[in-house]
CSV table of C-alpha atoms in Angstrom, one decimal:
chain,number,residue,atom,x,y,z
A,3,MET,CA,7.7,311.3,-4.4
A,4,ASP,CA,5.7,308.0,-3.6
A,5,ALA,CA,3.0,308.6,-0.7
A,6,PRO,CA,3.8,306.6,2.6
A,7,GLY,CA,2.6,303.2,2.9
A,8,PHE,CA,0.4,302.3,6.2
A,9,THR,CA,-0.1,298.3,5.7
A,10,ASN,CA,3.3,297.3,7.8
A,11,LEU,CA,2.3,300.1,10.6
A,12,LEU,CA,-1.4,298.7,10.3
A,13,ILE,CA,0.0,295.2,11.1
A,14,ILE,CA,2.1,296.3,13.9
A,15,VAL,CA,-0.3,298.6,15.8
A,16,ALA,CA,-2.7,295.5,15.5
A,17,VAL,CA,0.1,293.3,17.5
A,18,ALA,CA,0.9,296.2,19.8
A,19,PHE,CA,-2.8,296.2,20.7
A,20,ALA,CA,-3.2,292.5,20.9
A,21,VAL,CA,-0.5,291.5,23.3
A,22,PRO,CA,-1.3,293.5,26.2
A,23,PHE,CA,-5.3,293.0,26.0
A,24,THR,CA,-4.7,289.1,25.4
A,25,LEU,CA,-2.3,289.3,28.5
A,26,GLY,CA,-5.0,291.2,30.3
A,27,LEU,CA,-7.5,288.6,29.8
A,28,LEU,CA,-5.0,285.8,30.9
A,29,PRO,CA,-3.6,287.1,34.4
A,30,ARG,CA,-2.3,283.6,34.9
A,31,VAL,CA,0.2,284.1,31.8
A,32,LYS,CA,3.1,286.1,33.8
A,33,LEU,CA,5.1,286.7,30.6
A,34,PRO,CA,6.0,290.0,30.3
A,35,ALA,CA,4.4,292.1,27.4
A,36,VAL,CA,7.8,293.9,26.3
A,37,VAL,CA,9.0,290.0,25.7
A,38,LEU,CA,6.1,289.1,24.0
A,39,GLU,CA,6.2,292.3,21.6
A,40,LEU,CA,9.7,291.8,20.9
A,41,VAL,CA,9.1,287.9,19.9
A,42,LEU,CA,5.7,288.7,17.8
A,43,GLY,CA,7.8,291.8,15.9
A,44,ILE,CA,10.2,288.8,14.9
A,45,VAL,CA,7.8,286.4,13.4
A,46,VAL,CA,6.0,288.7,11.7
A,47,GLY,CA,8.9,290.7,10.3
A,48,PRO,CA,11.5,289.8,7.7
A,49,ALA,CA,13.5,287.3,9.5
A,50,VAL,CA,10.3,284.8,10.0
A,51,LEU,CA,7.0,285.2,8.1
A,52,GLY,CA,8.1,288.6,6.4
A,53,TRP,CA,4.6,290.0,7.1
A,54,VAL,CA,6.2,293.0,7.9
A,55,THR,CA,9.1,294.9,6.1
A,56,LEU,CA,10.9,297.9,7.4
A,57,ASP,CA,9.6,300.8,5.4
A,58,GLU,CA,9.8,304.3,5.4
A,59,THR,CA,6.8,304.8,7.6
A,60,VAL,CA,7.9,302.2,9.9
A,61,SER,CA,11.1,303.3,10.4
A,62,VAL,CA,10.0,306.7,11.3
A,63,ILE,CA,7.7,305.6,14.0
A,64,ALA,CA,9.9,303.4,15.3
A,65,LEU,CA,12.7,306.0,15.8
A,66,ILE,CA,9.9,308.2,17.6
A,67,GLY,CA,8.7,305.5,19.7
A,68,LEU,CA,12.3,304.8,20.8
A,69,VAL,CA,13.2,308.5,21.3
A,70,PHE,CA,10.1,308.0,23.8
A,71,LEU,CA,11.0,305.0,25.2
A,72,LEU,CA,14.5,306.8,26.2
A,73,PHE,CA,12.8,310.0,27.3
A,74,LEU,CA,10.4,307.5,29.7
A,75,ALA,CA,13.5,305.9,31.0
A,76,GLY,CA,15.5,309.0,31.8
A,77,LEU,CA,12.2,309.9,33.8
A,78,GLU,CA,12.5,306.6,35.9
A,79,ILE,CA,16.1,307.2,37.2
A,80,GLU,CA,16.0,308.8,40.4
A,81,PHE,CA,19.4,310.5,40.1
A,82,GLU,CA,20.0,310.9,44.0
A,83,HIS,CA,20.1,307.3,44.2
A,84,LEU,CA,22.7,307.2,41.6
A,85,ARG,CA,25.6,308.0,44.0
A,86,GLY,CA,27.5,306.9,46.7
A,87,ARG,CA,27.0,303.3,47.6
A,88,VAL,CA,24.9,302.6,44.4
A,89,LEU,CA,27.4,304.1,42.1
A,90,LYS,CA,30.0,301.9,43.5
A,91,LEU,CA,28.4,299.0,43.5
A,92,THR,CA,27.0,299.1,40.2
A,93,GLY,CA,30.6,300.7,38.8
A,94,LEU,CA,32.8,297.9,40.2
A,95,ALA,CA,30.1,295.2,39.2
A,96,TRP,CA,30.4,296.6,35.7
A,97,LEU,CA,34.3,296.4,36.0
A,98,ALA,CA,33.7,292.7,36.9
A,99,SER,CA,31.3,292.1,34.4
A,100,PHE,CA,34.0,293.0,31.5
A,101,ALA,CA,37.1,291.1,33.2
A,102,ILE,CA,34.8,288.0,33.1
A,103,ALA,CA,33.6,288.7,29.5
A,104,VAL,CA,36.9,289.1,28.1
A,105,ALA,CA,38.2,286.1,30.1
A,106,VAL,CA,35.1,284.1,28.4
A,107,ALA,CA,35.9,285.6,24.9
A,108,TYR,CA,39.4,284.3,25.1
A,109,ALA,CA,38.3,280.9,26.1
A,110,LEU,CA,35.5,280.7,23.4
A,111,GLN,CA,38.3,281.6,20.9
A,112,ALA,CA,40.4,278.8,22.4
A,113,GLY,CA,37.9,276.4,21.3
A,114,GLY,CA,37.7,277.7,18.2
A,115,LEU,CA,34.2,279.8,18.4
A,116,VAL,CA,34.7,283.2,17.8
A,117,GLN,CA,37.1,285.1,16.0
A,118,THR,CA,37.6,288.8,17.9
A,119,PRO,CA,37.2,287.8,21.2
A,120,LEU,CA,37.7,291.5,22.5
A,121,LEU,CA,34.6,292.3,20.3
A,122,VAL,CA,32.8,289.5,21.5
A,123,ALA,CA,33.6,290.5,25.3
A,124,VAL,CA,32.1,294.3,24.9
A,125,ILE,CA,28.9,292.8,23.0
A,126,LEU,CA,28.4,290.5,25.9
A,127,SER,CA,29.1,293.2,28.5
A,128,ALA,CA,25.7,295.1,27.8
A,129,THR,CA,21.9,295.1,28.8
A,130,SER,CA,18.8,295.8,27.5
A,131,LEU,CA,17.2,298.7,29.7
A,132,GLY,CA,14.4,298.8,27.0
A,133,VAL,CA,13.5,295.9,28.1
A,134,ILE,CA,14.3,295.5,32.0
A,135,ILE,CA,12.7,299.2,32.8
A,136,PRO,CA,8.9,298.1,31.5
A,137,VAL,CA,9.7,294.5,33.4
A,138,LEU,CA,10.6,297.0,36.5
A,139,LYS,CA,7.6,298.8,36.5
A,140,ASP,CA,5.2,296.0,35.7
A,141,ALA,CA,6.4,294.5,38.8
A,142,GLY,CA,6.4,297.6,40.5
A,143,GLU,CA,9.6,298.0,41.4
A,144,ILE,CA,10.9,300.7,39.4
A,145,ALA,CA,10.7,303.3,42.1
A,146,THR,CA,12.1,301.1,45.0
A,147,PRO,CA,15.9,301.0,45.9
A,148,PHE,CA,16.3,297.6,44.2
A,149,GLY,CA,14.6,299.0,40.8
A,150,GLN,CA,17.1,301.8,40.9
A,151,LEU,CA,19.8,299.8,41.6
A,152,VAL,CA,18.9,297.6,38.6
A,153,VAL,CA,18.2,300.8,36.3
A,154,ALA,CA,21.8,302.0,37.2
A,155,ALA,CA,23.5,298.9,36.6
A,156,GLY,CA,21.8,298.5,33.2
A,157,THR,CA,22.4,302.4,32.6
A,158,ILE,CA,26.5,301.7,33.2
A,159,ALA,CA,26.9,298.9,31.3
A,160,ASP,CA,25.2,300.3,28.3
A,161,PHE,CA,27.1,303.1,28.3
A,162,GLY,CA,30.6,301.3,29.0
A,163,ALA,CA,29.7,299.2,26.2
A,164,ILE,CA,28.9,301.6,23.7
A,165,ILE,CA,32.1,303.9,24.3
A,166,LEU,CA,34.7,300.7,24.6
A,167,LEU,CA,32.8,299.6,20.9
A,168,SER,CA,33.0,303.2,19.5
A,169,ILE,CA,36.8,303.4,20.7
A,170,LEU,CA,38.1,300.1,20.1
A,171,PHE,CA,36.2,298.9,16.8
A,172,THR,CA,34.1,301.9,14.8
A,173,GLY,CA,38.0,303.3,13.8
A,174,GLU,CA,38.8,300.6,12.0
A,175,GLY,CA,35.8,301.1,9.8
A,176,GLY,CA,35.6,304.6,9.7
A,177,THR,CA,32.6,306.7,9.1
A,178,THR,CA,30.5,303.7,7.7
A,179,ALA,CA,31.0,301.6,11.2
A,180,THR,CA,30.5,304.8,13.1
A,181,LEU,CA,27.0,305.7,11.4
A,182,LEU,CA,26.1,301.9,11.7
A,183,LEU,CA,26.4,301.8,15.3
A,184,ILE,CA,24.6,305.0,15.8
A,185,ALA,CA,21.7,303.6,13.7
A,186,ALA,CA,21.7,300.3,15.1
A,187,LEU,CA,21.6,301.5,18.6
A,188,LEU,CA,18.9,304.2,17.7
A,189,GLY,CA,16.9,301.2,16.3
A,190,MET,CA,17.1,302.3,12.5
A,191,ALA,CA,18.5,299.2,11.5
A,192,VAL,CA,16.1,295.8,11.5
A,193,VAL,CA,16.9,293.3,14.4
A,194,ARG,CA,19.4,291.0,12.1
A,195,PHE,CA,18.3,287.6,12.9
A,196,ASP,CA,20.0,285.6,10.0
A,197,LEU,CA,17.9,282.2,10.5
A,198,ASP,CA,19.6,280.8,7.4
A,199,ALA,CA,22.7,281.6,8.9
A,200,LEU,CA,22.4,279.8,12.2
A,201,LEU,CA,20.6,276.8,10.8
A,202,ALA,CA,23.4,276.4,7.9
A,203,SER,CA,25.8,274.5,10.3
A,204,MET,CA,25.5,272.4,13.6
A,205,ASP,CA,28.3,274.5,14.7
A,206,ALA,CA,26.5,277.9,14.5
A,207,ILE,CA,23.4,276.0,16.6
A,208,VAL,CA,25.7,274.7,19.3
A,209,LYS,CA,26.8,278.2,19.9
A,210,VAL,CA,23.8,279.5,21.1
A,211,PRO,CA,23.6,277.8,24.5
A,212,LEU,CA,27.0,278.6,24.7
A,213,PHE,CA,26.6,282.7,24.7
A,214,LEU,CA,23.5,282.3,26.3
A,215,LEU,CA,25.3,281.0,29.4
A,216,ALA,CA,28.4,283.2,28.7
A,217,LEU,CA,26.0,286.0,28.9
A,218,LEU,CA,24.4,284.8,32.2
A,219,ALA,CA,27.9,284.6,33.4
A,220,ILE,CA,29.3,287.7,32.4
A,221,ARG,CA,26.1,290.2,33.2
A,222,GLY,CA,24.9,287.7,36.0
A,223,LEU,CA,27.6,286.8,38.4
A,224,PRO,CA,29.0,290.6,39.0
A,225,ALA,CA,25.1,291.1,40.8
A,226,LEU,CA,26.5,289.1,43.8
A,227,ALA,CA,28.4,292.3,44.7
A,228,TYR,CA,24.7,293.5,45.7
A,229,ARG,CA,23.6,290.5,47.9
A,230,GLY,CA,24.6,292.6,51.3
A,231,ALA,CA,22.4,295.6,50.3
A,232,ILE,CA,19.5,293.9,48.9
A,233,GLY,CA,19.3,290.1,49.6
A,234,ALA,CA,19.8,287.0,48.0
A,235,ARG,CA,16.6,286.5,46.2
A,236,ARG,CA,16.8,290.2,44.8
A,237,THR,CA,20.1,289.6,43.8
A,238,ALA,CA,19.0,286.4,41.8
A,239,VAL,CA,16.5,288.5,40.2
A,240,ALA,CA,19.0,291.8,39.2
A,241,ALA,CA,21.5,289.0,37.9
A,242,LEU,CA,18.7,287.9,35.2
A,243,LEU,CA,17.6,291.2,34.4
A,244,GLN,CA,21.1,292.3,34.0
A,245,ALA,CA,21.9,289.3,31.6
A,246,THR,CA,19.2,290.4,29.2
A,247,SER,CA,20.5,291.8,26.3
A,248,LEU,CA,19.5,292.2,22.5
A,249,PRO,CA,19.6,295.7,20.9
A,250,PHE,CA,23.5,296.2,21.6
A,251,ILE,CA,24.1,292.7,20.4
A,252,VAL,CA,22.5,293.6,17.4
A,253,ALA,CA,24.5,296.6,17.1
A,254,GLY,CA,28.0,294.8,17.8
A,255,THR,CA,27.4,291.9,15.3
A,256,ALA,CA,26.5,294.1,12.7
A,257,ILE,CA,29.6,296.3,12.6
A,258,GLY,CA,31.6,292.8,13.5
A,259,LEU,CA,30.3,291.7,9.8
A,260,GLU,CA,30.9,295.2,8.2
A,261,LEU,CA,34.4,295.0,9.6
A,262,GLY,CA,34.8,291.0,8.6
A,263,LEU,CA,35.3,290.6,12.7
A,264,VAL,CA,32.8,287.7,13.1
A,265,GLY,CA,31.1,285.4,10.5
A,266,GLY,CA,27.5,284.8,9.7
A,267,GLY,CA,27.0,282.0,12.0
A,268,GLU,CA,28.6,283.4,14.8
A,269,ALA,CA,26.7,287.0,14.3
A,270,ALA,CA,23.3,284.6,14.1
A,271,ALA,CA,24.4,282.7,17.2
A,272,LEU,CA,25.0,285.8,19.3
A,273,VAL,CA,21.6,287.3,18.5
A,274,ALA,CA,19.7,284.1,19.0
A,275,ALA,CA,21.1,283.8,22.4
A,276,GLY,CA,20.1,287.5,22.7
A,277,LEU,CA,16.7,286.5,22.0
A,278,LEU,CA,16.6,283.5,24.2
A,279,SER,CA,17.8,286.2,27.4
A,280,LEU,CA,14.4,288.0,26.4
A,281,LEU,CA,12.5,285.3,26.5
A,282,VAL,CA,13.6,283.1,29.5
A,283,PHE,CA,15.8,285.9,32.1
A,284,PRO,CA,12.7,288.3,32.7
A,285,LEU,CA,10.3,285.5,32.8
A,286,ALA,CA,12.6,283.8,35.1
A,287,GLY,CA,13.1,286.9,37.0
A,288,LEU,CA,9.4,287.7,37.6
A,289,THR,CA,8.6,284.5,38.8
A,290,ILE,CA,11.5,284.7,41.4
A,291,LEU,CA,10.1,288.5,42.3
A,292,ARG,CA,6.9,287.4,42.6
A,293,GLY,CA,7.5,284.3,44.6
A,294,GLY,CA,8.5,286.3,47.6
A,295,GLY,CA,5.2,287.4,48.7
A,296,GLY,CA,3.8,290.8,49.2
A,297,GLY,CA,2.4,293.2,47.2
A,298,SER,CA,3.1,294.7,43.4
A,299,GLY,CA,5.0,297.4,45.4
A,300,SER,CA,7.5,294.8,47.2
A,301,ALA,CA,7.1,291.5,45.3
A,302,LEU,CA,9.7,290.0,47.1
A,303,GLY,CA,8.9,291.2,50.4
A,304,ASP,CA,11.4,293.1,52.8
A,305,ARG,CA,12.3,290.2,55.1
A,306,ASP,CA,15.5,289.5,53.0
A,307,VAL,CA,16.4,293.2,52.8
A,308,PRO,CA,18.7,294.6,55.4
A,309,VAL,CA,17.2,297.8,57.2
A,310,GLY,CA,18.8,300.1,59.1
A,311,ALA,CA,18.0,301.6,62.8
A,312,ASP,CA,16.0,304.4,60.8
A,313,GLY,CA,13.9,302.4,59.0
A,314,GLN,CA,15.4,303.0,55.9
A,315,ARG,CA,16.8,300.2,53.3
A,316,PRO,CA,20.6,301.1,53.3
A,317,LEU,CA,20.6,301.6,49.1
A,318,ALA,CA,18.1,304.2,49.7
A,319,VAL,CA,20.0,306.6,52.1
A,320,GLN,CA,23.4,306.3,50.7
């Protein structure tokens, strides 16, 4: 049995240390640390520079890290808030999101841009909880009614997309597709960004901004349902954070490739759109969040959030 190697892990640890250290030295740079870490991971990984490969040591550490991330995410959810009006708003918003996704996906199919519209609809209806939770924590909003609303919306979107993908598509590929879904969602699969497939044709490149706009429409527009509860500015932030997605896109496209339901260029364009969503949407959301004044705990201020006679925001008490 070969001894485990630690070279790849050492590079990853160096990057993980350098990102928050550098951002701490540059307080004017408002880029969320988690976004920069993901981007640098892709740059040094097999998709770009190839400095790091996914060996057994990295796979084990990645799995442990993801388990802790999901555990901490669960600790951040205040379940007393996930009921009543919050549950109704987020549930109805996700149903609207999936309806928009189906309509958009079939429109893309009519334009010859996608092969399997229902699969694309499911793929684009999820949210990256692993990204939006650190962003909300950095902004001091994770424990606020607004933060809990966004977390609830992301949780429902991810679970809904997983269930739909499992029911509608993994059965077609038998055990292989089911295991592929589990592996991808648990972080044991490489972020499959096939740069060569993306650059192979202009059609694939053109699809990237279209898929990014589709993601914003599918996940962002339903956030309008929150406006009466959290105000216009926070609604815009919620829309941008909800439209941030990558892990599920990777999982869904991996299954689509396995079953022959998506082409290589289409899959690469979807993943590229997900990467762009990580770069653009959280940063834009934080910019809006910090632009409202106030301290770190209420970056938007309270002037556009309705307050009841008892001094509580509506979402905190319903």
